[in-house]
C-alpha atoms as a printed R data frame, in Angstrom:
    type eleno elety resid chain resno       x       y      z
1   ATOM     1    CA   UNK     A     1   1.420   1.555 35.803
2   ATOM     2    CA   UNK     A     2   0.208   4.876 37.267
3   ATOM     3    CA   UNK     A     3  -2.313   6.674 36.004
4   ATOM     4    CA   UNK     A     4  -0.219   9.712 35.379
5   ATOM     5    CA   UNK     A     5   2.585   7.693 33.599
6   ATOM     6    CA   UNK     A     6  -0.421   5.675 31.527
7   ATOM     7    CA   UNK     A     7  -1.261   9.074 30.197
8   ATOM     8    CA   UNK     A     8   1.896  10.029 29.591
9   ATOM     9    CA   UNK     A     9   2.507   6.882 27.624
10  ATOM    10    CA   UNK     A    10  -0.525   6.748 25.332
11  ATOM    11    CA   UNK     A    11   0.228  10.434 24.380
12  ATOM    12    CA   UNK     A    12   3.837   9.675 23.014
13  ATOM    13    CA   UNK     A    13   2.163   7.230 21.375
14  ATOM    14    CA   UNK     A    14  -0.291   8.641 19.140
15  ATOM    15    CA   UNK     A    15   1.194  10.477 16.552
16  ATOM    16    CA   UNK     A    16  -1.464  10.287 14.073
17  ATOM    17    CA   UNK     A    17  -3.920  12.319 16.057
18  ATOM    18    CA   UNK     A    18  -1.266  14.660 17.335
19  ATOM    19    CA   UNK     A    19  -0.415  14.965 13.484
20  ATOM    20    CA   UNK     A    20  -4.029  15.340 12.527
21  ATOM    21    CA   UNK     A    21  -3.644  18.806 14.919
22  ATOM    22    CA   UNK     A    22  -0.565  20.354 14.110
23  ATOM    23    CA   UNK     A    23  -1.599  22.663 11.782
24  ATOM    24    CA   UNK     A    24  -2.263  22.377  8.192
25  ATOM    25    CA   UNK     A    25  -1.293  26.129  7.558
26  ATOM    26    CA   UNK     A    26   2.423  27.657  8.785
27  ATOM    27    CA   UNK     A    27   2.543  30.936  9.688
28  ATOM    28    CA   UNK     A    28   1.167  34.022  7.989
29  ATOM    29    CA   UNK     A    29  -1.284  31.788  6.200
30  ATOM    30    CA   UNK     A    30   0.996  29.630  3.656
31  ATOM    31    CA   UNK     A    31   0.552  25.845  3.911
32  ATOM    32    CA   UNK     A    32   2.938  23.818  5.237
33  ATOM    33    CA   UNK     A    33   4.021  21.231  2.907
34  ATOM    34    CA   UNK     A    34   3.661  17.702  3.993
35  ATOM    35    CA   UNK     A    35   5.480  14.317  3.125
36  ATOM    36    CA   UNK     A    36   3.051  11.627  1.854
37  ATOM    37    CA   UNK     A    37   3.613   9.480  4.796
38  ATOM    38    CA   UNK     A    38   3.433  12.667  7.259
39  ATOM    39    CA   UNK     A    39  -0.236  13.362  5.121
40  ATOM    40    CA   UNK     A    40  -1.586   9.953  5.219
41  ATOM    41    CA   UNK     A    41  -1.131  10.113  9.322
42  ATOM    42    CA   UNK     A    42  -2.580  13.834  9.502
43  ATOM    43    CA   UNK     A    43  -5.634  12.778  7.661
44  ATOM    44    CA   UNK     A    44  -5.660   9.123  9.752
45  ATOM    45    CA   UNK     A    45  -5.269  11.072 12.679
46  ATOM    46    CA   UNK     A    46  -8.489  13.066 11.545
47  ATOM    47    CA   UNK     A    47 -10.480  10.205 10.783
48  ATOM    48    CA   UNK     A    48  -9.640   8.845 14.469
49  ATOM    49    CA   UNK     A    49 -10.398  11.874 16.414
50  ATOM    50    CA   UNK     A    50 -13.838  12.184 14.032
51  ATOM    51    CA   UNK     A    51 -14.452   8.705 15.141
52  ATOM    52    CA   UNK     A    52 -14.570   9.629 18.681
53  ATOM    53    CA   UNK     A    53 -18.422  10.813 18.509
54  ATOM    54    CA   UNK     A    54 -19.612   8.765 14.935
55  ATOM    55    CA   UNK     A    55 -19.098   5.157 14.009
56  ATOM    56    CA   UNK     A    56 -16.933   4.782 11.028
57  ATOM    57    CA   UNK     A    57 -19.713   4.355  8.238
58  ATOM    58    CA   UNK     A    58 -20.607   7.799  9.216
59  ATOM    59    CA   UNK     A    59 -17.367   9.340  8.848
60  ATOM    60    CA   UNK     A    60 -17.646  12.540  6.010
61  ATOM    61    CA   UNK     A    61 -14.146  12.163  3.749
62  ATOM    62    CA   UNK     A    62 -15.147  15.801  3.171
63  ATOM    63    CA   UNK     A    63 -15.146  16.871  6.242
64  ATOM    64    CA   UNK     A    64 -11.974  15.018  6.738
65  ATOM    65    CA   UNK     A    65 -10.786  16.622  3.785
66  ATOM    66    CA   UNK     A    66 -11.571  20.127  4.717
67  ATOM    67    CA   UNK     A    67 -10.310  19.984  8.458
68  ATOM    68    CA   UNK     A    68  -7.055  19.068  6.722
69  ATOM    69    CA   UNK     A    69  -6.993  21.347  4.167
70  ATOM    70    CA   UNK     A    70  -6.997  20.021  1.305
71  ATOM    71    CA   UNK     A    71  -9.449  19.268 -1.311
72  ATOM    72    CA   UNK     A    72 -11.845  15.717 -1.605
73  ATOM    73    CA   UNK     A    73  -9.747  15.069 -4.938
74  ATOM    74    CA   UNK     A    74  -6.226  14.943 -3.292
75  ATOM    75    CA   UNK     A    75  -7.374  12.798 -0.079
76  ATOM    76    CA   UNK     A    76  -8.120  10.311 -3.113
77  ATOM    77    CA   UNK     A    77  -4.534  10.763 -3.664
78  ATOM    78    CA   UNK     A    78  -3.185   9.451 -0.346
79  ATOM    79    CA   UNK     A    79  -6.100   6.359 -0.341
80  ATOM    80    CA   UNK     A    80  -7.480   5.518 -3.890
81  ATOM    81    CA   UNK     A    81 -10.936   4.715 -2.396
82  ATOM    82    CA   UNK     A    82 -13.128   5.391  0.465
83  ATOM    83    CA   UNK     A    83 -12.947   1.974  1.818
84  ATOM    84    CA   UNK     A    84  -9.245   2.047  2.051
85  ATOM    85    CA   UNK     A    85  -9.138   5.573  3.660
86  ATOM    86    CA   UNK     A    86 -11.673   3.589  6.332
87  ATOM    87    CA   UNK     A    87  -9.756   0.619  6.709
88  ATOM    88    CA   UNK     A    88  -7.042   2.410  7.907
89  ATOM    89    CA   UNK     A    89  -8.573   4.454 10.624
90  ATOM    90    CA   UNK     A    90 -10.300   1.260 11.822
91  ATOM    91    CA   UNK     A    91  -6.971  -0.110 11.659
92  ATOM    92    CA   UNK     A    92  -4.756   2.540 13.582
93  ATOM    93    CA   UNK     A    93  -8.120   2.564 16.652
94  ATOM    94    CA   UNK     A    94  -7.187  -1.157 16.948
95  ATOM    95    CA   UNK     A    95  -3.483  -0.538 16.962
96  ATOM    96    CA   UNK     A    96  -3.727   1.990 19.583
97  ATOM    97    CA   UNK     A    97  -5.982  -0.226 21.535
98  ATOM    98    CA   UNK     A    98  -3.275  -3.068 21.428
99  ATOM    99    CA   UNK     A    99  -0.609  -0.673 21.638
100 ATOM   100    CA   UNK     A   100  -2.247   0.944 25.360
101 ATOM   101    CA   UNK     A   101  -3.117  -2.297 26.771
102 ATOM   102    CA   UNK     A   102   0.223  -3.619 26.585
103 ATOM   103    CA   UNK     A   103   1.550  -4.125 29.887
104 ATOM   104    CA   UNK     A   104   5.372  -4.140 31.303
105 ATOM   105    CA   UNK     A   105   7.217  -7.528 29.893
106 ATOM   106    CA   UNK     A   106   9.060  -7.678 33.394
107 ATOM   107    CA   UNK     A   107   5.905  -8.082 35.738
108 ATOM   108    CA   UNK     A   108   4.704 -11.470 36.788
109 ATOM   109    CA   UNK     A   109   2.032 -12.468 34.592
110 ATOM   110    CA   UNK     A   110  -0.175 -12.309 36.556
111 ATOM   111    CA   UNK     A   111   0.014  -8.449 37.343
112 ATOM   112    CA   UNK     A   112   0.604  -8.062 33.584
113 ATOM   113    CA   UNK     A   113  -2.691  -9.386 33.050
114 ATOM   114    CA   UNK     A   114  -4.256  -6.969 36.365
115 ATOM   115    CA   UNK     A   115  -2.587  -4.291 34.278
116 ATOM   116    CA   UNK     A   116  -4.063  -4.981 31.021
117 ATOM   117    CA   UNK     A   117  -7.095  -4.984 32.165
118 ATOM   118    CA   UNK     A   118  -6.847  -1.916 34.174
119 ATOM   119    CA   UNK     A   119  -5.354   0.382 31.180
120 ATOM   120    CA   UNK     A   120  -8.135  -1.214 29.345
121 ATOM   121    CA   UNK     A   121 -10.620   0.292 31.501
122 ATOM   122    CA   UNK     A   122  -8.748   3.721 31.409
123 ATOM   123    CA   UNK     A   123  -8.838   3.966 28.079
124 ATOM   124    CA   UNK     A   124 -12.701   3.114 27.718
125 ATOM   125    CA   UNK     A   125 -13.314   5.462 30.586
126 ATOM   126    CA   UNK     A   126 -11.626   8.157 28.717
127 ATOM   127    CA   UNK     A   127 -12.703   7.942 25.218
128 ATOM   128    CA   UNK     A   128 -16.055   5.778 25.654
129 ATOM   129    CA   UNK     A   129 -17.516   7.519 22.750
130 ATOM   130    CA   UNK     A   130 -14.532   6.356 20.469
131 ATOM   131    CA   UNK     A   131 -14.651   2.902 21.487
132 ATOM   132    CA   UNK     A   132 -18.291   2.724 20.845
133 ATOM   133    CA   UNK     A   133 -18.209   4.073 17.343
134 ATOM   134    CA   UNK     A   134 -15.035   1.302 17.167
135 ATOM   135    CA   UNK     A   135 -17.628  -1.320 18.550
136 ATOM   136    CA   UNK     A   136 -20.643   0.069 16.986
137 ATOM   137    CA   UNK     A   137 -19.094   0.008 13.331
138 ATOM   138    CA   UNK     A   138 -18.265  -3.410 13.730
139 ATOM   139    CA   UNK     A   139 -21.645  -4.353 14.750
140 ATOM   140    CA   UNK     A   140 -22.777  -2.399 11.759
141 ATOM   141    CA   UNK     A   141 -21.558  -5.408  9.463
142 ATOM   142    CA   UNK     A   142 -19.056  -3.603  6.881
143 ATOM   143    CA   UNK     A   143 -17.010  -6.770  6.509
144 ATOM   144    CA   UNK     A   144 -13.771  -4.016  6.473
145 ATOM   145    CA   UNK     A   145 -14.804  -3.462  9.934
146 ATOM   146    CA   UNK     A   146 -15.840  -6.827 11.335
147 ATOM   147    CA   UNK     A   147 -12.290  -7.896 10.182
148 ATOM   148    CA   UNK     A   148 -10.395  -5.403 11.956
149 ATOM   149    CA   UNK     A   149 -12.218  -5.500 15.182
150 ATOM   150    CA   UNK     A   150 -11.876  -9.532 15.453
151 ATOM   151    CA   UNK     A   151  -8.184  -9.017 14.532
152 ATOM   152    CA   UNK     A   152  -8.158  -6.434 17.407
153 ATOM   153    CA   UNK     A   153  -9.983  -8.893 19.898
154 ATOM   154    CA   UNK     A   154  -8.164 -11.894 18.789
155 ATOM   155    CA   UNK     A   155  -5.234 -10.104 19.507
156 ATOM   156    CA   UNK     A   156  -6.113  -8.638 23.039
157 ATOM   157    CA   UNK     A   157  -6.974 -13.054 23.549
158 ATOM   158    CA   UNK     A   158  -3.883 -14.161 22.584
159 ATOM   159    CA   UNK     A   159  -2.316 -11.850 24.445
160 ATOM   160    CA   UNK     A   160  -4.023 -13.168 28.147
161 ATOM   161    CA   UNK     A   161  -3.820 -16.509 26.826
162 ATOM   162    CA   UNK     A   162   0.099 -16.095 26.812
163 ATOM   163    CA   UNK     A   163  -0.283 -14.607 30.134
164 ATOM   164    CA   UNK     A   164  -2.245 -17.605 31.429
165 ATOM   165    CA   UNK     A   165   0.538 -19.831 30.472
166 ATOM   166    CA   UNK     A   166  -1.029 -21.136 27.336
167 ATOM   167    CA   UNK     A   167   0.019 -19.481 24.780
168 ATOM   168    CA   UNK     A   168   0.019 -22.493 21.656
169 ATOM   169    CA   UNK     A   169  -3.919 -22.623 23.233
170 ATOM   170    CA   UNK     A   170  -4.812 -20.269 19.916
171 ATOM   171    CA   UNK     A   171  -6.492 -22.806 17.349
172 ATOM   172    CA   UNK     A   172 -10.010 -21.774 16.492
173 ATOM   173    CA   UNK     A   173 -11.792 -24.823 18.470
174 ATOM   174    CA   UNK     A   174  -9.408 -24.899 21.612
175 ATOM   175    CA   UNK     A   175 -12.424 -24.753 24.760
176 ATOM   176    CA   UNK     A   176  -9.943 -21.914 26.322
177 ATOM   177    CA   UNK     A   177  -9.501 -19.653 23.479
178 ATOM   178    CA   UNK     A   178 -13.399 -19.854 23.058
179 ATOM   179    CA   UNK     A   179 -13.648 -18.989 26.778
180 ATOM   180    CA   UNK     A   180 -11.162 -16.289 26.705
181 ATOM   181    CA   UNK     A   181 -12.446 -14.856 23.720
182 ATOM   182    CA   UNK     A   182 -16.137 -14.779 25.447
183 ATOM   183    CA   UNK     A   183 -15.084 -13.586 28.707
184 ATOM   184    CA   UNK     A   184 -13.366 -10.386 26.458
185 ATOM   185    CA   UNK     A   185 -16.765  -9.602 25.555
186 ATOM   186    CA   UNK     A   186 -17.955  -9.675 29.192
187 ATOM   187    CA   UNK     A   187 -15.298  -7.495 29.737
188 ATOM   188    CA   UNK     A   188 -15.751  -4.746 26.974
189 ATOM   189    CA   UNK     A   189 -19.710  -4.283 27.513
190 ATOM   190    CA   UNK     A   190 -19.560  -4.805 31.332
191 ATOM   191    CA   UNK     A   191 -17.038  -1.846 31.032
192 ATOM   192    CA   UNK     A   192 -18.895   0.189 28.713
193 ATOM   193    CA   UNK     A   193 -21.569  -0.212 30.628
194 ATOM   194    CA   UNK     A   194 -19.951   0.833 34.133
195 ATOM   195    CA   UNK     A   195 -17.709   4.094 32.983
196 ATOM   196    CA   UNK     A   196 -21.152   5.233 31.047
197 ATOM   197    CA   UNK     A   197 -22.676   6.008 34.532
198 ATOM   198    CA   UNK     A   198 -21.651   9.227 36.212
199 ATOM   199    CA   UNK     A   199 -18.343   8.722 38.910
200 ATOM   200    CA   UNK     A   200 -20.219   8.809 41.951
201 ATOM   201    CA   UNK     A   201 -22.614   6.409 41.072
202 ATOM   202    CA   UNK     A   202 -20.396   3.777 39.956
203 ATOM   203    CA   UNK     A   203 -20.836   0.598 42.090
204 ATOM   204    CA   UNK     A   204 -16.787  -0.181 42.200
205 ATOM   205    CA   UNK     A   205 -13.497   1.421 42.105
206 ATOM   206    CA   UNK     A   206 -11.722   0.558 38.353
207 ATOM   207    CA   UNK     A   207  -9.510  -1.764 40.868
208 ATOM   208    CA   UNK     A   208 -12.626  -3.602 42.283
209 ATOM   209    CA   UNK     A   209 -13.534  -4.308 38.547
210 ATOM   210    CA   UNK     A   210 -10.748  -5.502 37.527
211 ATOM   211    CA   UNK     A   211 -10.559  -7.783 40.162
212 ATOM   212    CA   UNK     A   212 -14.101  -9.088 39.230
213 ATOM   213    CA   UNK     A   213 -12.886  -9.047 35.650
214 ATOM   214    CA   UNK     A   214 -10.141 -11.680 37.047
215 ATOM   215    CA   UNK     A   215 -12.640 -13.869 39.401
216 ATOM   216    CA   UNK     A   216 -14.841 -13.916 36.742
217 ATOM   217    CA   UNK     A   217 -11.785 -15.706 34.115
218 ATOM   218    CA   UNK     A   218 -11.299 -18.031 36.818
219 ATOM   219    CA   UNK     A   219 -14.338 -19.172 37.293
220 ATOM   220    CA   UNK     A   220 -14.952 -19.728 33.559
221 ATOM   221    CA   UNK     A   221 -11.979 -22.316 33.331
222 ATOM   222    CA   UNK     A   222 -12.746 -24.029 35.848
223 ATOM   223    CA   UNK     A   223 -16.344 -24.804 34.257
């Protein structure tokens, strides 16, 4: 998929955030009234943007609270604690992680999996601060967090391992789910790693990466 049409596509599909901006207040200063479920994805939405530049343990629910505009009390309201307000920030980042990665059904599998990894690779390139906090709070140990970051990644593995051809491959021993599993961790840091340096200075094109991302699978199975 082009990079203009990626774009495009992970745009349509974040409402949350594009909830979390659309204004609390209507015009001449009177609040707009909200559904519940339109409230719980402004105030998601919040949480994700705020995660762009803080891991989650971090996050303030009142500063959540006050960019929506509302008070501490009422946010309650919408998630009973602060670990459930959390959980489903965490949550929607690994959705929308799953969600962009996706590639077109009708493309050999083989370019499905060349354009998996390359949307993965846009999207760290273009919110690398996000994805860290994503990665970071998981690292942190909040079990809330470990569990929806291995639910992400097991996800994202049972995805390629359907595009290898092996998709009943998914029990917890099975050598290539281990491998695949591994070589996703490769793939996350070594691209962390490589869109953290300034453009010009990057060793490869995002193509030339992938590519390596691919050898690199390859060379694993046939260990």
């Amino acid at each position: 998929m082009p990079a203009e049409e990626e774009l495009h596509a992970e745009a349509s599909l974040e409402d949350s955030e594009a909830g979390a901006q659309g204004g609390v207040e209507a015009s001449e200063g009177r609040r707009r009234r909200l559904s519940a479920e339109d409230r719980r994805k402004q105030l998601v939405g919040i949480g994700l943007m705020m995660l762009r530049t803080q891991p989650i343990h971090e996050l303030s629910i009142d500063a959540v609270a006050a960019e929506a505009g509302i008070s501490r009390g009422l946010l309650f309201h919408y998630f009973p604690t602060k670990r459930d307000f959390y959980v489903e920030v965490m949550s929607a980042a690994g959705r929308r992680l799953l969600r962009v990665t996706k590639p077109d059904p009708d493309l050999p599998a083989d370019e499905q999996l060349r354009q998996m990894l390359l949307s993965f690779v846009a999207f760290v390139t273009r919110r690398r601060d996000s994805y860290i906090s994503f990665v970071r709070g998981a690292a942190g140990g909040d079990n809330f967090v470990v569990e929806v970051y291995a639910a992400t990644r097991a996800g994202l593995t049972t995805r390629v391992l359907t595009l290898l051809g092996q998709p009943d491959a998914t029990a917890p021993a099975s050598p290539l789910r281990l491998t695949v599993h591994a070589w996703l961790a490769y793939v996350e840091d070594l691209t962390i790693e490589w869109s953290g340096l300034p453009e010009p200075d990057r060793p490869t094109t995002p193509d030339a990466l992938v590519t390596h991302f691919i050898t690199a699978l390859q060379a694993l199975r046939a260990l």
